[in-house]
mmCIF file of N, CA and C in Angstrom:
data_model
loop_
_atom_site.group_PDB
_atom_site.id
_atom_site.type_symbol
_atom_site.label_atom_id
_atom_site.label_comp_id
_atom_site.label_asym_id
_atom_site.label_seq_id
_atom_site.Cartn_x
_atom_site.Cartn_y
_atom_site.Cartn_z
ATOM 1 N N MET A 856 -55.084 -39.550 -68.231
ATOM 2 C CA MET A 856 -54.845 -39.013 -69.174
ATOM 3 C C MET A 856 -55.388 -37.429 -68.948
ATOM 4 N N LEU A 857 -54.693 -36.536 -69.250
ATOM 5 C CA LEU A 857 -54.806 -34.901 -69.254
ATOM 6 C C LEU A 857 -56.308 -34.558 -70.613
ATOM 7 N N SER A 858 -57.160 -33.955 -70.251
ATOM 8 C CA SER A 858 -57.860 -33.313 -71.384
ATOM 9 C C SER A 858 -58.028 -32.044 -71.545
ATOM 10 N N PRO A 859 -57.822 -31.449 -72.547
ATOM 11 C CA PRO A 859 -57.811 -30.013 -72.854
ATOM 12 C C PRO A 859 -58.835 -29.357 -72.022
ATOM 13 N N ARG A 860 -58.733 -28.466 -71.839
ATOM 14 C CA ARG A 860 -59.760 -27.042 -71.466
ATOM 15 C C ARG A 860 -59.510 -25.507 -71.509
ATOM 16 N N ASP A 861 -60.398 -25.047 -71.401
ATOM 17 C CA ASP A 861 -60.298 -23.272 -71.620
ATOM 18 C C ASP A 861 -59.282 -23.162 -70.251
ATOM 19 N N PRO A 862 -58.465 -21.916 -70.388
ATOM 20 C CA PRO A 862 -58.294 -21.223 -69.359
ATOM 21 C C PRO A 862 -59.077 -20.590 -68.518
ATOM 22 N N ARG A 863 -58.776 -20.516 -67.077
ATOM 23 C CA ARG A 863 -60.052 -20.229 -66.033
ATOM 24 C C ARG A 863 -59.280 -19.666 -65.173
ATOM 25 N N PRO A 864 -59.285 -18.469 -64.690
ATOM 26 C CA PRO A 864 -58.455 -17.522 -64.022
ATOM 27 C C PRO A 864 -58.563 -18.498 -62.606
ATOM 28 N N THR A 865 -57.085 -18.782 -62.184
ATOM 29 C CA THR A 865 -57.079 -19.059 -60.724
ATOM 30 C C THR A 865 -56.146 -18.496 -59.772
ATOM 31 N N LEU A 866 -55.852 -18.609 -58.515
ATOM 32 C CA LEU A 866 -54.788 -18.278 -57.676
ATOM 33 C C LEU A 866 -55.029 -18.898 -56.246
ATOM 34 N N ILE A 867 -53.911 -18.753 -55.537
ATOM 35 C CA ILE A 867 -54.000 -19.321 -54.377
ATOM 36 C C ILE A 867 -53.312 -18.300 -53.647
ATOM 37 N N HIS A 868 -54.271 -18.028 -52.611
ATOM 38 C CA HIS A 868 -54.344 -17.392 -51.407
ATOM 39 C C HIS A 868 -53.398 -17.935 -49.990
ATOM 40 N N ILE A 869 -52.163 -17.135 -49.686
ATOM 41 C CA ILE A 869 -51.605 -18.038 -48.764
ATOM 42 C C ILE A 869 -51.962 -16.923 -47.149
ATOM 43 N N LEU A 870 -52.784 -17.833 -46.470
ATOM 44 C CA LEU A 870 -53.042 -17.528 -45.064
ATOM 45 C C LEU A 870 -51.504 -17.028 -44.197
ATOM 46 N N ALA A 871 -51.651 -15.650 -43.915
ATOM 47 C CA ALA A 871 -50.448 -15.442 -42.871
ATOM 48 C C ALA A 871 -50.573 -14.391 -41.835
ATOM 49 N N SER A 872 -49.871 -14.634 -40.839
ATOM 50 C CA SER A 872 -50.361 -13.444 -39.766
ATOM 51 C C SER A 872 -48.799 -12.612 -39.641
ATOM 52 N N ASP A 873 -49.667 -11.091 -39.551
ATOM 53 C CA ASP A 873 -48.598 -10.435 -39.324
ATOM 54 C C ASP A 873 -47.825 -10.243 -38.089
ATOM 55 N N ARG A 874 -48.219 -10.719 -37.107
ATOM 56 C CA ARG A 874 -47.566 -10.909 -35.905
ATOM 57 C C ARG A 874 -47.894 -12.494 -35.079
ATOM 58 N N GLY A 875 -46.844 -12.557 -34.159
ATOM 59 C CA GLY A 875 -46.851 -13.943 -33.378
ATOM 60 C C GLY A 875 -48.320 -13.943 -32.327
ATOM 61 N N GLY A 876 -48.371 -15.091 -32.183
ATOM 62 C CA GLY A 876 -49.548 -15.030 -31.006
ATOM 63 C C GLY A 876 -50.359 -16.583 -30.966
ATOM 64 N N ARG A 877 -51.062 -16.952 -30.024
ATOM 65 C CA ARG A 877 -51.635 -17.911 -29.639
ATOM 66 C C ARG A 877 -52.878 -18.063 -30.228
ATOM 67 N N ILE A 878 -53.610 -18.743 -31.471
ATOM 68 C CA ILE A 878 -54.860 -18.905 -31.928
ATOM 69 C C ILE A 878 -55.825 -19.281 -30.673
ATOM 70 N N VAL A 879 -56.692 -18.049 -30.847
ATOM 71 C CA VAL A 879 -57.808 -18.513 -29.804
ATOM 72 C C VAL A 879 -58.894 -19.365 -30.489
ATOM 73 N N ARG A 880 -59.289 -18.786 -31.844
ATOM 74 C CA ARG A 880 -60.721 -18.987 -32.296
ATOM 75 C C ARG A 880 -60.198 -18.535 -33.768
ATOM 76 N N ILE A 881 -60.587 -19.658 -34.684
ATOM 77 C CA ILE A 881 -60.526 -19.644 -36.342
ATOM 78 C C ILE A 881 -62.324 -19.327 -36.670
ATOM 79 N N GLU A 882 -62.321 -18.646 -36.918
ATOM 80 C CA GLU A 882 -63.796 -18.263 -37.555
ATOM 81 C C GLU A 882 -64.079 -18.226 -39.003
ATOM 82 N N GLY A 883 -64.981 -19.012 -39.614
ATOM 83 C CA GLY A 883 -65.258 -18.600 -41.100
ATOM 84 C C GLY A 883 -65.352 -19.732 -42.090
ATOM 85 N N ALA A 884 -64.212 -20.919 -41.642
ATOM 86 C CA ALA A 884 -63.861 -21.700 -42.209
ATOM 87 C C ALA A 884 -64.852 -22.454 -43.521
ATOM 88 N N ASP A 885 -65.949 -22.793 -42.509
ATOM 89 C CA ASP A 885 -66.925 -23.663 -43.069
ATOM 90 C C ASP A 885 -67.231 -23.059 -44.039
ATOM 91 N N GLU A 886 -67.514 -21.834 -43.974
ATOM 92 C CA GLU A 886 -68.372 -20.477 -44.958
ATOM 93 C C GLU A 886 -67.392 -20.500 -45.970
ATOM 94 N N VAL A 887 -66.329 -20.234 -45.894
ATOM 95 C CA VAL A 887 -65.475 -20.317 -47.010
ATOM 96 C C VAL A 887 -65.279 -21.300 -47.726
ATOM 97 N N ARG A 888 -65.120 -22.583 -47.059
ATOM 98 C CA ARG A 888 -65.202 -23.856 -48.201
ATOM 99 C C ARG A 888 -66.473 -23.846 -48.754
ATOM 100 N N ALA A 889 -67.761 -23.382 -48.519
ATOM 101 C CA ALA A 889 -68.831 -23.391 -49.035
ATOM 102 C C ALA A 889 -69.011 -22.392 -50.355
ATOM 103 N N MET A 890 -68.033 -21.454 -50.137
ATOM 104 C CA MET A 890 -68.212 -20.523 -51.811
ATOM 105 C C MET A 890 -67.447 -21.430 -52.913
ATOM 106 N N PRO A 891 -68.579 -21.189 -53.794
ATOM 107 C CA PRO A 891 -68.491 -21.676 -54.997
ATOM 108 C C PRO A 891 -67.061 -21.552 -55.898
ATOM 109 N N ALA A 892 -66.320 -20.514 -55.491
ATOM 110 C CA ALA A 892 -64.521 -20.294 -56.249
ATOM 111 C C ALA A 892 -63.602 -20.778 -55.281
ATOM 112 N N VAL A 893 -64.223 -21.260 -54.083
ATOM 113 C CA VAL A 893 -63.036 -21.806 -53.211
ATOM 114 C C VAL A 893 -62.838 -23.635 -53.626
ATOM 115 N N HIS A 894 -61.610 -23.573 -54.338
ATOM 116 C CA HIS A 894 -61.732 -25.018 -54.631
ATOM 117 C C HIS A 894 -61.006 -26.098 -53.707
ATOM 118 N N ASN A 895 -60.238 -25.227 -52.747
ATOM 119 C CA ASN A 895 -59.439 -26.151 -51.768
ATOM 120 C C ASN A 895 -59.010 -24.988 -50.708
ATOM 121 N N LEU A 896 -59.387 -25.389 -49.288
ATOM 122 C CA LEU A 896 -58.759 -24.773 -48.310
ATOM 123 C C LEU A 896 -57.895 -25.434 -47.022
ATOM 124 N N GLU A 897 -56.577 -25.438 -46.999
ATOM 125 C CA GLU A 897 -55.843 -26.097 -46.016
ATOM 126 C C GLU A 897 -55.297 -25.232 -45.446
ATOM 127 N N LEU A 898 -55.821 -25.840 -43.684
ATOM 128 C CA LEU A 898 -55.464 -24.958 -42.498
ATOM 129 C C LEU A 898 -54.388 -25.751 -42.007
ATOM 130 N N PHE A 899 -53.036 -25.193 -42.015
ATOM 131 C CA PHE A 899 -51.838 -25.440 -40.949
ATOM 132 C C PHE A 899 -52.102 -25.073 -39.676
ATOM 133 N N ALA A 900 -52.519 -24.080 -39.129
ATOM 134 C CA ALA A 900 -52.727 -23.867 -37.674
ATOM 135 C C ALA A 900 -53.948 -24.029 -37.450
ATOM 136 N N GLU A 901 -54.152 -24.230 -36.172
ATOM 137 C CA GLU A 901 -55.659 -24.604 -35.282
ATOM 138 C C GLU A 901 -55.295 -23.893 -34.226
ATOM 139 N N GLN A 902 -56.975 -23.982 -33.568
ATOM 140 C CA GLN A 902 -57.006 -23.236 -32.059
ATOM 141 C C GLN A 902 -55.791 -23.929 -30.895
ATOM 142 N N ASP A 903 -55.467 -23.047 -30.589
ATOM 143 C CA ASP A 903 -54.476 -22.857 -29.468
ATOM 144 C C ASP A 903 -52.799 -23.747 -29.764
ATOM 145 N N SER A 904 -52.661 -23.225 -31.313
ATOM 146 C CA SER A 904 -51.626 -22.806 -32.169
ATOM 147 C C SER A 904 -50.546 -21.714 -31.890
ATOM 148 N N TYR A 905 -49.285 -21.789 -31.684
ATOM 149 C CA TYR A 905 -48.804 -20.760 -31.751
ATOM 150 C C TYR A 905 -48.411 -20.434 -33.325
ATOM 151 N N VAL A 906 -48.714 -18.902 -34.025
ATOM 152 C CA VAL A 906 -48.087 -18.599 -35.102
ATOM 153 C C VAL A 906 -46.980 -17.309 -34.935
ATOM 154 N N LYS A 907 -46.376 -17.253 -35.950
ATOM 155 C CA LYS A 907 -45.484 -16.642 -35.852
ATOM 156 C C LYS A 907 -45.645 -15.484 -37.426
ATOM 157 N N PRO A 908 -45.298 -14.410 -37.143
ATOM 158 C CA PRO A 908 -45.027 -13.379 -38.099
ATOM 159 C C PRO A 908 -44.630 -13.972 -39.490
ATOM 160 N N TYR A 909 -45.391 -13.951 -40.446
ATOM 161 C CA TYR A 909 -45.304 -14.167 -42.015
ATOM 162 C C TYR A 909 -43.698 -13.880 -42.454
ATOM 163 N N GLU A 910 -43.208 -14.549 -42.033
ATOM 164 C CA GLU A 910 -41.480 -13.921 -42.735
ATOM 165 C C GLU A 910 -40.779 -14.704 -43.623
ATOM 166 N N GLN A 911 -41.338 -16.418 -43.479
ATOM 167 C CA GLN A 911 -40.579 -17.268 -44.475
ATOM 168 C C GLN A 911 -42.114 -18.349 -44.826
ATOM 169 N N ALA A 912 -41.538 -19.328 -46.079
ATOM 170 C CA ALA A 912 -42.859 -20.018 -46.416
ATOM 171 C C ALA A 912 -43.393 -21.044 -45.140
ATOM 172 N N GLY A 913 -42.622 -21.270 -44.250
ATOM 173 C CA GLY A 913 -42.696 -22.414 -43.394
ATOM 174 C C GLY A 913 -43.799 -21.639 -42.172
ATOM 175 N N TYR A 914 -43.665 -20.093 -42.333
ATOM 176 C CA TYR A 914 -44.974 -19.537 -40.991
ATOM 177 C C TYR A 914 -46.045 -19.535 -41.878
ATOM 178 N N LYS A 915 -46.348 -19.972 -42.582
ATOM 179 C CA LYS A 915 -47.689 -19.577 -43.636
ATOM 180 C C LYS A 915 -48.946 -20.695 -42.286
ATOM 181 N N MET A 916 -50.140 -20.100 -42.307
ATOM 182 C CA MET A 916 -51.322 -20.754 -41.630
ATOM 183 C C MET A 916 -51.749 -21.693 -42.460
ATOM 184 N N GLY A 917 -51.631 -21.371 -43.624
ATOM 185 C CA GLY A 917 -52.457 -22.406 -44.583
ATOM 186 C C GLY A 917 -53.098 -21.704 -46.058
ATOM 187 N N TYR A 918 -53.648 -22.357 -46.992
ATOM 188 C CA TYR A 918 -53.880 -21.478 -48.059
ATOM 189 C C TYR A 918 -55.218 -22.131 -48.705
ATOM 190 N N ALA A 919 -55.669 -21.002 -49.461
ATOM 191 C CA ALA A 919 -56.921 -21.509 -50.439
ATOM 192 C C ALA A 919 -56.772 -21.264 -51.600
ATOM 193 N N VAL A 920 -57.059 -22.038 -52.393
ATOM 194 C CA VAL A 920 -57.212 -22.177 -54.232
ATOM 195 C C VAL A 920 -58.573 -21.606 -54.766
ATOM 196 N N LEU A 921 -58.307 -20.388 -55.441
ATOM 197 C CA LEU A 921 -59.325 -20.197 -55.706
ATOM 198 C C LEU A 921 -59.410 -20.202 -57.262
ATOM 199 N N SER A 922 -60.903 -20.256 -57.588
ATOM 200 C CA SER A 922 -61.050 -20.240 -59.154
ATOM 201 C C SER A 922 -62.515 -19.738 -59.923
ATOM 202 N N ALA A 923 -62.101 -18.952 -61.047
ATOM 203 C CA ALA A 923 -63.829 -18.239 -61.352
ATOM 204 C C ALA A 923 -63.452 -18.213 -62.640
ATOM 205 N N PRO A 924 -64.870 -17.971 -63.642
ATOM 206 C CA PRO A 924 -64.829 -17.904 -64.494
ATOM 207 C C PRO A 924 -64.200 -16.461 -65.450
ATOM 208 N N THR A 925 -64.166 -15.341 -64.401
ATOM 209 C CA THR A 925 -63.524 -14.376 -64.975
ATOM 210 C C THR A 925 -62.315 -13.860 -63.840
ATOM 211 N N VAL A 926 -61.196 -12.939 -63.924
ATOM 212 C CA VAL A 926 -60.453 -12.277 -63.159
ATOM 213 C C VAL A 926 -61.401 -11.458 -62.307
ATOM 214 N N PRO A 927 -61.917 -10.717 -62.396
ATOM 215 C CA PRO A 927 -62.954 -9.761 -61.429
ATOM 216 C C PRO A 927 -63.397 -11.075 -60.589
ATOM 217 N N GLU A 928 -64.267 -12.075 -61.198
ATOM 218 C CA GLU A 928 -65.078 -12.622 -59.918
ATOM 219 C C GLU A 928 -63.802 -13.543 -59.142
ATOM 220 N N VAL A 929 -62.569 -13.786 -59.569
ATOM 221 C CA VAL A 929 -61.525 -14.723 -58.736
ATOM 222 C C VAL A 929 -61.198 -14.056 -57.522
ATOM 223 N N LEU A 930 -60.883 -11.982 -57.972
ATOM 224 C CA LEU A 930 -60.512 -11.323 -57.281
ATOM 225 C C LEU A 930 -61.616 -10.649 -56.155
ATOM 226 N N ALA A 931 -62.922 -10.918 -56.836
ATOM 227 C CA ALA A 931 -63.900 -10.551 -55.740
ATOM 228 C C ALA A 931 -64.291 -11.915 -54.714
ATOM 229 N N ALA A 932 -63.878 -13.160 -54.986
ATOM 230 C CA ALA A 932 -63.933 -14.309 -54.258
ATOM 231 C C ALA A 932 -62.595 -14.066 -53.185
ATOM 232 N N GLU A 933 -61.594 -13.947 -53.742
ATOM 233 C CA GLU A 933 -60.596 -13.494 -52.635
ATOM 234 C C GLU A 933 -61.241 -12.095 -51.679
ATOM 235 N N ASP A 934 -61.521 -11.604 -52.026
ATOM 236 C CA ASP A 934 -61.999 -10.075 -51.077
ATOM 237 C C ASP A 934 -62.969 -10.955 -49.900
ATOM 238 N N GLU A 935 -64.033 -11.930 -50.482
ATOM 239 C CA GLU A 935 -64.890 -12.411 -49.701
ATOM 240 C C GLU A 935 -64.061 -13.379 -49.028
ATOM 241 N N LEU A 936 -63.068 -14.047 -49.159
ATOM 242 C CA LEU A 936 -62.259 -15.044 -48.057
ATOM 243 C C LEU A 936 -61.826 -14.319 -47.195
ATOM 244 N N ARG A 937 -61.168 -12.894 -47.649
ATOM 245 C CA ARG A 937 -60.662 -12.216 -46.399
ATOM 246 C C ARG A 937 -61.304 -11.645 -45.632
ATOM 247 N N GLY A 938 -63.027 -11.520 -45.807
ATOM 248 C CA GLY A 938 -63.616 -11.022 -45.105
ATOM 249 C C GLY A 938 -64.498 -12.021 -43.916
ATOM 250 N N THR A 939 -64.366 -13.404 -44.173
ATOM 251 C CA THR A 939 -64.658 -14.013 -43.541
ATOM 252 C C THR A 939 -64.168 -15.252 -43.058
ATOM 253 N N LEU A 940 -62.859 -15.180 -43.263
ATOM 254 C CA LEU A 940 -62.125 -16.441 -42.430
ATOM 255 C C LEU A 940 -61.231 -15.275 -41.662
ATOM 256 N N LYS A 941 -61.031 -15.339 -40.195
ATOM 257 C CA LYS A 941 -60.626 -15.017 -39.092
ATOM 258 C C LYS A 941 -59.940 -15.615 -37.938
ATOM 259 N N PHE A 942 -58.348 -15.322 -38.062
ATOM 260 C CA PHE A 942 -57.814 -16.309 -36.849
ATOM 261 C C PHE A 942 -57.371 -15.370 -35.603
ATOM 262 N N LEU A 943 -58.123 -15.477 -34.914
ATOM 263 C CA LEU A 943 -57.950 -14.775 -33.595
ATOM 264 C C LEU A 943 -57.011 -15.339 -32.907
ATOM 265 N N LEU A 944 -55.901 -13.871 -32.320
ATOM 266 C CA LEU A 944 -54.834 -14.080 -31.472
ATOM 267 C C LEU A 944 -55.600 -13.956 -29.879
ATOM 268 N N ASP A 945 -55.164 -14.632 -28.949
ATOM 269 C CA ASP A 945 -54.979 -14.285 -27.761
ATOM 270 C C ASP A 945 -54.313 -12.836 -27.053
ATOM 271 N N GLU A 946 -53.568 -12.107 -27.541
ATOM 272 C CA GLU A 946 -53.336 -10.874 -26.909
ATOM 273 C C GLU A 946 -54.008 -9.895 -27.158
ATOM 274 N N GLN A 947 -54.241 -9.655 -28.247
ATOM 275 C CA GLN A 947 -54.979 -8.856 -29.255
ATOM 276 C C GLN A 947 -56.724 -8.869 -28.992
ATOM 277 N N GLY A 948 -56.727 -10.312 -29.055
ATOM 278 C CA GLY A 948 -58.062 -10.560 -29.357
ATOM 279 C C GLY A 948 -58.770 -9.647 -30.956
ATOM 280 N N MET A 949 -57.922 -9.824 -31.849
ATOM 281 C CA MET A 949 -57.970 -9.080 -33.275
ATOM 282 C C MET A 949 -57.674 -10.135 -33.925
ATOM 283 N N ALA A 950 -58.658 -9.978 -35.325
ATOM 284 C CA ALA A 950 -58.542 -10.705 -36.342
ATOM 285 C C ALA A 950 -56.558 -10.589 -37.213
ATOM 286 N N VAL A 951 -56.309 -11.575 -37.516
ATOM 287 C CA VAL A 951 -55.085 -11.625 -38.648
ATOM 288 C C VAL A 951 -55.181 -11.780 -39.662
ATOM 289 N N PRO A 952 -54.789 -11.114 -40.991
ATOM 290 C CA PRO A 952 -53.950 -10.236 -40.607
ATOM 291 C C PRO A 952 -54.282 -9.257 -40.751
ATOM 292 N N LEU A 953 -53.636 -7.804 -39.734
ATOM 293 C CA LEU A 953 -54.634 -6.628 -39.741
ATOM 294 C C LEU A 953 -54.865 -5.776 -40.802
ATOM 295 N N PRO A 954 -56.209 -5.331 -41.391
ATOM 296 C CA PRO A 954 -56.676 -4.701 -42.164
ATOM 297 C C PRO A 954 -55.356 -3.783 -42.526
#
């Protein structure tokens, strides 16, 4: 049975790449999972897997579900997630997506 509760700002952040390549390393996943606003982090890509540019839903590398008491707080948590979670590709050695 579901219990009524007050609305709470929540968003789903899709993890995607702006270019293709092999993932050399993923940084920050444990830190993101420890963030109070992060309710779930699902990674579909892993080290040594090849990712494609995000041109269709099947190319996403994962997603995060965030929730906080206010909209500014959930947006700040999304910014913190973007600054913490990095997928590093082999060719450029740069994090994706590009800033």
